[in-house]
mmCIF file of C-alpha atoms in Angstrom:
data_model
loop_
_atom_site.group_PDB
_atom_site.id
_atom_site.type_symbol
_atom_site.label_atom_id
_atom_site.label_comp_id
_atom_site.label_asym_id
_atom_site.label_seq_id
_atom_site.Cartn_x
_atom_site.Cartn_y
_atom_site.Cartn_z
ATOM 1 C CA LEU A 13 0.000 0.000 0.000
ATOM 2 C CA LYS A 14 2.911 2.362 0.704
ATOM 3 C CA ALA A 15 4.153 2.037 -2.884
ATOM 4 C CA LEU A 16 0.795 2.795 -4.524
ATOM 5 C CA THR A 17 -0.157 6.212 -5.857
ATOM 6 C CA PRO A 18 -3.389 7.508 -7.413
ATOM 7 C CA GLU A 19 -1.661 7.110 -10.794
ATOM 8 C CA SER A 20 -0.804 3.433 -10.243
ATOM 9 C CA PHE A 21 -2.758 0.974 -12.381
ATOM 10 C CA PRO A 22 -4.794 3.526 -14.360
ATOM 11 C CA HIS A 23 -6.938 0.843 -16.063
ATOM 12 C CA MET A 24 -7.751 -1.210 -12.967
ATOM 13 C CA ARG A 25 -11.486 -1.793 -12.526
ATOM 14 C CA ALA A 26 -11.581 -4.077 -9.484
ATOM 15 C CA ILE A 27 -9.553 -5.024 -6.435
ATOM 16 C CA VAL A 28 -10.543 -8.347 -4.894
ATOM 17 C CA PHE A 29 -9.317 -9.315 -1.445
ATOM 18 C CA GLY A 30 -10.144 -12.094 0.964
ATOM 19 C CA GLY A 31 -8.691 -14.699 3.260
ATOM 20 C CA GLU A 32 -8.658 -12.704 6.443
ATOM 21 C CA GLY A 33 -10.162 -9.540 7.842
ATOM 22 C CA PHE A 34 -8.838 -6.438 6.081
ATOM 23 C CA ALA A 35 -8.218 -3.691 8.661
ATOM 24 C CA LYS A 36 -10.607 -0.843 7.869
ATOM 25 C CA THR A 37 -7.917 1.800 8.320
ATOM 26 C CA GLU A 38 -5.908 0.213 5.499
ATOM 27 C CA LEU A 39 -9.016 -0.532 3.452
ATOM 28 C CA GLN A 40 -10.025 3.119 3.692
ATOM 29 C CA LYS A 41 -6.620 4.178 2.329
ATOM 30 C CA LEU A 42 -7.091 1.829 -0.615
ATOM 31 C CA HIS A 43 -10.625 3.107 -1.162
ATOM 32 C CA LYS A 44 -9.399 6.716 -1.185
ATOM 33 C CA LEU A 45 -6.774 5.836 -3.803
ATOM 34 C CA TYR A 46 -8.984 3.798 -6.148
ATOM 35 C CA GLY A 47 -12.605 3.839 -4.952
ATOM 36 C CA THR A 48 -13.743 6.300 -7.610
ATOM 37 C CA ARG A 49 -12.533 4.147 -10.514
ATOM 38 C CA ALA A 50 -12.359 0.586 -9.184
ATOM 39 C CA THR A 51 -14.714 -1.546 -7.154
ATOM 40 C CA LEU A 52 -13.185 -3.043 -4.011
ATOM 41 C CA TRP A 53 -14.593 -6.515 -3.347
ATOM 42 C CA ASN A 54 -14.408 -8.353 -0.029
ATOM 43 C CA VAL A 55 -14.713 -12.061 -0.886
ATOM 44 C CA TYR A 56 -15.038 -15.126 1.317
ATOM 45 C CA GLY A 57 -14.420 -18.731 0.397
ATOM 46 C CA PRO A 58 -12.573 -21.348 2.419
ATOM 47 C CA THR A 59 -10.186 -23.565 0.463
ATOM 48 C CA GLU A 60 -12.376 -26.542 1.371
ATOM 49 C CA CYS A 61 -15.186 -25.100 -0.743
ATOM 50 C CA THR A 62 -13.110 -24.497 -3.897
ATOM 51 C CA CYS A 63 -14.969 -21.302 -4.817
ATOM 52 C CA ILE A 64 -15.749 -17.785 -3.734
ATOM 53 C CA CYS A 65 -18.771 -18.325 -1.502
ATOM 54 C CA SER A 66 -19.686 -14.664 -1.037
ATOM 55 C CA ALA A 67 -18.711 -11.223 -2.253
ATOM 56 C CA TYR A 68 -19.385 -7.708 -1.054
ATOM 57 C CA ALA A 69 -18.640 -4.412 -2.836
ATOM 58 C CA ILE A 70 -17.151 -1.827 -0.471
ATOM 59 C CA THR A 71 -18.844 1.579 -0.370
ATOM 60 C CA GLU A 72 -18.193 4.827 1.465
ATOM 61 C CA ARG A 73 -20.868 3.789 4.022
ATOM 62 C CA ASP A 74 -18.587 0.990 5.211
ATOM 63 C CA PHE A 75 -16.275 3.560 6.808
ATOM 64 C CA GLU A 76 -18.943 5.060 9.062
ATOM 65 C CA ASP A 77 -18.090 2.413 11.690
ATOM 66 C CA MET A 78 -14.339 1.844 11.728
ATOM 67 C CA GLY A 79 -14.595 -0.688 14.565
ATOM 68 C CA THR A 80 -15.995 -3.483 12.401
ATOM 69 C CA LEU A 81 -14.843 -5.519 9.424
ATOM 70 C CA ALA A 82 -16.432 -5.189 5.997
ATOM 71 C CA PRO A 83 -19.383 -7.574 5.528
ATOM 72 C CA LEU A 84 -18.898 -10.880 3.742
ATOM 73 C CA GLY A 85 -22.061 -10.186 1.744
ATOM 74 C CA HIS A 86 -24.674 -12.690 0.582
ATOM 75 C CA LEU A 87 -23.812 -16.292 -0.212
ATOM 76 C CA ALA A 88 -23.500 -17.060 -3.919
ATOM 77 C CA ASN A 89 -26.400 -18.894 -5.590
ATOM 78 C CA MET A 90 -24.514 -22.199 -5.837
ATOM 79 C CA VAL A 91 -23.655 -22.169 -2.116
ATOM 80 C CA LYS A 92 -25.987 -22.990 0.731
ATOM 81 C CA GLY A 93 -25.129 -22.112 4.283
ATOM 82 C CA LEU A 94 -26.489 -21.879 7.756
ATOM 83 C CA VAL A 95 -25.330 -20.606 11.094
ATOM 84 C CA LEU A 96 -25.329 -23.051 14.022
ATOM 85 C CA ARG A 97 -25.313 -22.152 17.697
ATOM 86 C CA PRO A 98 -22.861 -24.034 19.947
ATOM 87 C CA ASP A 99 -25.751 -26.325 20.945
ATOM 88 C CA GLU A 100 -26.060 -27.384 17.258
ATOM 89 C CA THR A 101 -29.392 -25.607 16.706
ATOM 90 C CA HIS A 102 -30.107 -23.096 13.966
ATOM 91 C CA ALA A 103 -29.074 -19.560 14.957
ATOM 92 C CA ALA A 104 -31.607 -16.789 14.421
ATOM 93 C CA GLU A 105 -30.674 -13.820 12.262
ATOM 94 C CA GLY A 106 -28.425 -11.507 14.261
ATOM 95 C CA GLU A 107 -27.117 -14.348 16.450
ATOM 96 C CA THR A 108 -23.503 -15.470 16.253
ATOM 97 C CA GLY A 109 -22.660 -19.068 15.408
ATOM 98 C CA GLU A 110 -20.480 -21.298 13.240
ATOM 99 C CA LEU A 111 -20.980 -21.062 9.484
ATOM 100 C CA LEU A 112 -21.653 -24.396 7.767
ATOM 101 C CA LEU A 113 -21.433 -24.486 3.971
ATOM 102 C CA PHE A 114 -23.179 -26.978 1.682
ATOM 103 C CA GLY A 115 -23.112 -27.867 -1.978
ATOM 104 C CA SER A 116 -21.267 -29.575 -4.780
ATOM 105 C CA GLN A 117 -18.287 -27.245 -4.306
ATOM 106 C CA VAL A 118 -17.569 -28.688 -0.827
ATOM 107 C CA ALA A 119 -14.520 -30.971 -0.730
ATOM 108 C CA MET A 120 -14.867 -34.602 0.347
ATOM 109 C CA GLY A 121 -12.243 -34.286 3.073
ATOM 110 C CA TYR A 122 -8.535 -33.848 3.696
ATOM 111 C CA ILE A 123 -6.147 -36.201 1.914
ATOM 112 C CA ASN A 124 -4.621 -38.746 4.312
ATOM 113 C CA ASP A 125 -6.210 -37.100 7.353
ATOM 114 C CA ALA A 126 -9.346 -39.052 8.253
ATOM 115 C CA GLU A 127 -9.443 -37.744 11.827
ATOM 116 C CA ARG A 128 -9.451 -34.073 10.803
ATOM 117 C CA SER A 129 -11.865 -34.801 7.934
ATOM 118 C CA ALA A 130 -14.340 -36.433 10.315
ATOM 119 C CA VAL A 131 -14.554 -33.207 12.327
ATOM 120 C CA ALA A 132 -14.543 -30.598 9.539
ATOM 121 C CA PHE A 133 -16.804 -32.514 7.145
ATOM 122 C CA ALA A 134 -19.211 -33.935 9.729
ATOM 123 C CA PRO A 135 -22.880 -34.175 8.712
ATOM 124 C CA CYS A 136 -25.145 -31.336 9.726
ATOM 125 C CA PRO A 137 -27.401 -32.277 12.653
ATOM 126 C CA LEU A 138 -30.436 -30.403 11.294
ATOM 127 C CA PRO A 139 -33.203 -32.231 9.392
ATOM 128 C CA GLY A 140 -32.975 -31.831 5.638
ATOM 129 C CA TYR A 141 -29.207 -31.315 5.584
ATOM 130 C CA ALA A 142 -27.859 -34.752 6.532
ATOM 131 C CA ASN A 143 -27.304 -35.934 2.949
ATOM 132 C CA LEU A 144 -25.650 -32.751 1.651
ATOM 133 C CA PRO A 145 -21.855 -32.387 1.525
ATOM 134 C CA CYS A 146 -21.096 -30.128 4.492
ATOM 135 C CA TYR A 147 -18.063 -28.173 5.594
ATOM 136 C CA ARG A 148 -17.920 -26.804 9.136
ATOM 137 C CA THR A 149 -15.821 -23.690 8.604
ATOM 138 C CA GLY A 150 -14.931 -22.939 12.218
ATOM 139 C CA ASP A 151 -15.721 -19.308 11.347
ATOM 140 C CA LEU A 152 -18.102 -17.500 13.645
ATOM 141 C CA VAL A 153 -20.495 -15.279 11.749
ATOM 142 C CA ARG A 154 -23.787 -13.526 12.204
ATOM 143 C CA ARG A 155 -26.366 -12.772 9.547
ATOM 144 C CA ASP A 156 -27.797 -9.271 9.552
ATOM 145 C CA ALA A 157 -31.602 -9.429 9.779
ATOM 146 C CA LYS A 158 -32.005 -6.192 7.810
ATOM 147 C CA THR A 159 -29.608 -6.764 4.871
ATOM 148 C CA GLY A 160 -29.109 -10.540 4.924
ATOM 149 C CA TYR A 161 -25.331 -9.981 4.797
ATOM 150 C CA PHE A 162 -23.061 -12.363 6.644
ATOM 151 C CA HIS A 163 -20.529 -10.711 8.978
ATOM 152 C CA PHE A 164 -17.318 -12.374 10.155
ATOM 153 C CA VAL A 165 -17.098 -12.295 13.965
ATOM 154 C CA GLY A 166 -14.128 -14.574 14.720
ATOM 155 C CA ARG A 167 -13.159 -18.208 15.072
ATOM 156 C CA LYS A 168 -14.529 -20.946 17.316
ATOM 157 C CA ASP A 169 -10.957 -22.177 17.839
ATOM 158 C CA ASN A 170 -7.642 -20.376 18.221
ATOM 159 C CA GLN A 171 -6.702 -20.482 14.523
ATOM 160 C CA ILE A 172 -5.469 -17.268 12.972
ATOM 161 C CA LYS A 173 -4.724 -16.468 9.358
ATOM 162 C CA HIS A 174 -1.611 -14.522 8.499
ATOM 163 C CA MET A 175 -0.859 -13.603 4.897
ATOM 164 C CA GLY A 176 -3.024 -16.499 3.703
ATOM 165 C CA TYR A 177 -1.510 -19.116 6.029
ATOM 166 C CA ARG A 178 -3.556 -20.890 8.678
ATOM 167 C CA ILE A 179 -1.773 -20.961 11.989
#
């Protein structure tokens, strides 16, 4: 970001970022440099789902509250998801819980790691979901009742992501 100027990349139309929360102070700097000519997209999609599961276009309104992360947006049409409370029941809109993702894009498991696969790709306990490929992301999210956007809240474990690496 320090090397970029308003003249950098004059034909750029989009900047797509994802993988971890983008600090709003840095995002705002990027938006000030390019927001008038390029759309900044916050995307979400765990490796285990082999696709971008959601996308959200950043606007000036997103900088009204600098204490939050940009929304993840709505889930893509080919992705199904739900938010589960710790007691494995469906979370209401506005409640925080683990995001479970479903669909043909969900991997079958981790190669040569049956134990880890059994946890991350465990069947969903809710009726109607048991036969769908499921990935338990470990990401805590909440779904905004007003907009329907998913918002990243944190992790249910102590994993962090740094420069794209899971630690």
